[in-house]
Amino acid sequence: MIFRIAIVVVALLIFASYQQVKPQTDNSYNGLNLVDKTGNIRKPSDYRDRYQALGIASGGLSNLQGGKVIMSLVLSGQAINADKQDLSKDAKSNLTKLAAWINDRNVPFLVASIGMIVMLLWAGSYKMTAPGAEGIVPLVSNSPLIWWHFKLFGPYIGSDIIGLTEITAAILFIAGYMRPKAGIIGGFITTLMFFITSTMVITTPGAIISVPGIHGMRYMSFLGLFLFKDVISLGVSFYLVSYFGKKAILSENQSR
């Protein structure tokens, strides 16, 4: 079931990546425009310096009207794809060409998002079982941030709530491929969740241990290493919030 969901997610992402080029109808153009009347990307020779100075990643235009500077972003899927193509063209060595190939095919997002979805669905469903609930009792009970959760709901209902939260976040990430704002909400949920769980590496007994015969040094046990992976998951959550946020901004600008 998890594998099928992952295949569907990949197919949806590939389908959503193809967008029809929409030419601009505005008749006023200046040297800062990136798209001409035919929809082709047009870049001045010094466009990198100009747009870095303006703090614009993929392009924008500014016109003086009535003595006021009016900034409007002309971000589009075509402009973003053009930047990716330029990255491949600029790559010289085999190493940088491989890095450009990975960037052009959006491999980081695919691996991060699908991996997060599979993990959340799997972990969330396991926490709704008796062994899963009993396994997280020492983690939750010793956390200064969430110790009250099992006191209030009990270990089994409390674990069900945690599992449902993880499954909800996974569903929001899946919906984010078509509705980016849903992915943002899912990212904020996992950001809060993994922030709490990443602190458990410090608060859980047995996570940090000393090794006999080695003085002045402490190590993470297998339990500590298991908990420390949530620090990486926290970073992935921030990345997905950023990615879906850019998609949502792009969608808002295109709808105007």
XYZ file of C-alpha atoms in Angstrom:
256
model
C 0.000 0.000 0.000
C 2.795 2.420 0.926
C 4.630 1.598 -2.323
C 1.499 2.286 -4.382
C 1.022 5.641 -2.684
C 4.636 6.545 -3.471
C 4.133 5.645 -7.169
C 0.988 7.791 -7.337
C 2.818 10.728 -5.730
C 5.657 10.517 -8.266
C 3.192 10.367 -11.177
C 1.273 13.394 -9.885
C 4.472 15.395 -9.465
C 5.683 14.596 -13.001
C 2.276 15.503 -14.430
C 2.166 18.782 -12.508
C 5.642 19.802 -13.673
C 4.528 20.346 -17.270
C 2.920 23.736 -17.743
C 1.950 25.501 -20.882
C 3.932 28.639 -21.714
C 1.790 31.750 -21.458
C 3.109 34.765 -23.379
C 2.822 38.165 -21.781
C 0.356 40.609 -23.240
C 1.871 43.739 -21.723
C 3.172 46.029 -24.457
C 5.617 47.922 -22.255
C 9.038 46.311 -22.007
C 12.331 47.447 -20.650
C 15.777 46.015 -20.051
C 14.744 44.245 -16.865
C 12.030 42.057 -18.432
C 12.821 38.373 -18.604
C 10.039 37.297 -20.986
C 9.437 38.784 -24.433
C 6.164 38.920 -26.385
C 6.600 35.402 -27.726
C 7.121 33.903 -24.292
C 10.844 33.273 -24.701
C 13.242 33.968 -21.865
C 15.244 37.144 -22.431
C 18.099 37.990 -20.088
C 20.467 40.983 -20.179
C 24.144 40.165 -20.042
C 24.398 41.579 -16.525
C 21.082 40.190 -15.259
C 22.695 38.241 -12.421
C 24.247 41.363 -10.884
C 21.034 43.341 -11.319
C 18.701 40.804 -9.755
C 21.055 39.831 -6.967
C 21.206 43.515 -6.029
C 17.411 43.660 -6.065
C 17.134 40.447 -4.059
C 15.047 38.721 -6.726
C 15.769 35.068 -7.417
C 13.991 34.326 -10.671
C 13.228 37.744 -12.089
C 11.025 40.777 -11.685
C 10.260 44.096 -13.281
C 10.151 47.591 -11.916
C 8.477 50.565 -13.544
C 8.384 54.137 -12.336
C 4.811 55.385 -12.292
C 4.005 58.726 -10.728
C 7.406 58.856 -9.070
C 6.762 55.564 -7.192
C 8.613 52.300 -7.746
C 6.174 49.472 -8.372
C 7.673 46.007 -8.103
C 5.867 43.011 -9.566
C 7.382 39.583 -9.700
C 7.205 37.739 -12.992
C 7.955 34.399 -11.455
C 6.686 31.539 -13.597
C 7.282 27.872 -14.028
C 8.976 28.650 -17.332
C 11.427 31.066 -15.710
C 12.283 28.542 -13.010
C 12.838 25.839 -15.642
C 15.019 28.239 -17.592
C 17.243 28.758 -14.563
C 17.579 24.998 -14.218
C 18.522 24.688 -17.889
C 21.114 27.436 -17.488
C 22.584 25.485 -14.581
C 23.099 22.494 -16.856
C 24.624 24.662 -19.570
C 27.006 26.339 -17.149
C 28.262 23.043 -15.745
C 31.719 22.184 -17.096
C 33.049 19.170 -15.214
C 31.392 15.769 -14.935
C 30.884 16.362 -11.217
C 28.983 19.632 -11.685
C 27.048 18.170 -14.635
C 25.864 15.363 -12.358
C 24.846 17.922 -9.715
C 22.970 19.928 -12.386
C 21.231 16.768 -13.613
C 20.027 16.046 -10.086
C 18.819 19.640 -9.686
C 17.013 19.729 -13.048
C 15.008 16.610 -12.237
C 14.022 17.831 -8.769
C 15.511 14.750 -7.140
C 16.005 16.380 -3.697
C 12.316 17.256 -3.401
C 11.171 13.866 -4.677
C 13.338 11.933 -2.229
C 12.584 14.243 0.717
C 8.829 14.465 0.215
C 8.156 10.831 -0.678
C 10.454 9.626 2.082
C 8.673 11.853 4.582
C 5.242 10.671 3.420
C 6.157 6.983 3.655
C 7.752 7.422 7.085
C 4.763 9.350 8.470
C 2.219 6.833 7.175
C 4.204 3.888 8.455
C 5.128 5.359 11.838
C 1.673 6.833 12.364
C -0.091 3.539 11.712
C 2.324 1.669 14.007
C 1.699 4.074 16.871
C -1.969 3.110 16.684
C -1.083 -0.435 17.775
C -0.457 -1.639 21.334
C 3.302 -2.309 20.837
C 3.741 1.061 19.164
C 2.002 2.879 22.008
C 3.981 1.062 24.682
C 7.252 1.726 22.848
C 6.988 5.514 23.043
C 5.925 5.682 26.712
C 9.477 6.313 28.040
C 10.100 8.905 25.303
C 6.962 10.927 25.975
C 6.965 10.534 29.762
C 10.477 11.986 30.117
C 9.964 14.896 27.735
C 9.505 18.274 29.451
C 7.529 19.474 26.417
C 4.957 16.700 26.071
C 5.028 14.724 29.346
C 1.467 15.844 30.078
C 0.104 14.148 26.935
C -0.094 10.641 28.356
C -1.172 11.992 31.742
C -4.172 13.572 30.054
C -5.137 10.946 27.479
C -3.419 7.776 28.647
C -0.790 5.848 26.656
C -3.074 4.203 24.097
C -5.414 7.064 23.219
C -2.472 9.470 23.437
C -0.471 7.339 21.035
C -3.476 7.147 18.683
C -3.602 10.953 18.622
C 0.099 11.143 17.769
C -0.343 8.546 15.042
C -3.344 10.350 13.540
C -1.339 13.588 13.557
C 1.445 11.942 11.573
C -0.988 10.424 9.076
C -2.733 13.793 8.679
C 0.591 15.474 7.922
C 1.344 12.806 5.304
C -2.023 13.361 3.615
C -1.398 17.122 3.582
C 1.977 16.554 1.899
C 0.297 14.409 -0.763
C -2.330 17.107 -1.304
C 0.493 19.651 -1.494
C 1.518 18.346 -4.927
C -1.732 19.785 -6.263
C -2.493 22.384 -3.576
C 0.826 23.772 -2.274
C -0.771 25.505 0.708
C -1.793 22.098 2.049
C 1.862 21.082 1.895
C 2.803 24.195 3.876
C 0.376 23.219 6.642
C 1.757 19.691 6.657
C 5.275 21.091 6.908
C 4.398 23.236 9.908
C 2.829 20.225 11.642
C 5.948 18.088 11.175
C 8.200 21.013 12.110
C 6.523 21.272 15.517
C 6.402 17.520 15.909
C 10.058 16.876 15.063
C 11.211 19.836 17.136
C 9.636 18.181 20.165
C 10.950 14.702 19.375
C 14.466 15.930 18.560
C 14.791 17.249 22.119
C 14.135 13.739 23.436
C 17.715 12.768 22.622
C 18.663 14.885 25.637
C 15.793 14.023 27.980
C 15.348 10.271 27.394
C 17.325 8.033 29.789
C 19.821 5.843 27.965
C 20.029 8.018 24.857
C 23.434 9.415 25.880
C 25.773 6.862 27.436
C 29.364 6.472 28.580
C 31.532 3.589 27.410
C 33.515 1.648 30.041
C 37.225 2.314 29.789
C 36.804 5.622 27.928
C 36.877 8.598 30.278
C 35.649 12.111 29.510
C 33.608 11.053 26.470
C 29.928 10.269 26.074
C 28.216 8.718 23.079
C 24.754 8.374 21.619
C 23.376 4.883 22.053
C 21.271 3.197 19.368
C 18.270 4.791 21.059
C 19.996 8.185 20.903
C 20.852 7.731 17.229
C 17.245 6.747 16.543
C 16.054 9.955 18.194
C 18.714 12.113 16.570
C 17.338 11.312 13.127
C 14.431 13.590 14.026
C 16.854 16.531 13.840
C 17.325 15.659 10.163
C 13.555 15.260 9.782
C 13.184 18.743 11.278
C 15.438 20.127 8.557
C 13.430 18.270 5.888
C 10.248 19.793 7.302
C 11.694 23.304 6.955
C 12.763 22.469 3.393
C 9.268 21.260 2.460
C 7.680 24.379 3.959
C 10.045 26.461 1.831
C 9.411 24.425 -1.328
C 5.630 24.366 -1.049
C 5.720 28.040 -0.057
C 7.458 28.961 -3.302
C 4.911 26.924 -5.238
C 2.047 28.649 -3.435
C 3.485 32.111 -4.142
C 3.892 31.185 -7.810
C 0.309 29.947 -7.941
C -0.997 33.150 -6.349
C 0.904 35.323 -8.849
C -0.325 33.310 -11.827
C -3.950 33.588 -10.688
C -3.822 37.406 -10.777
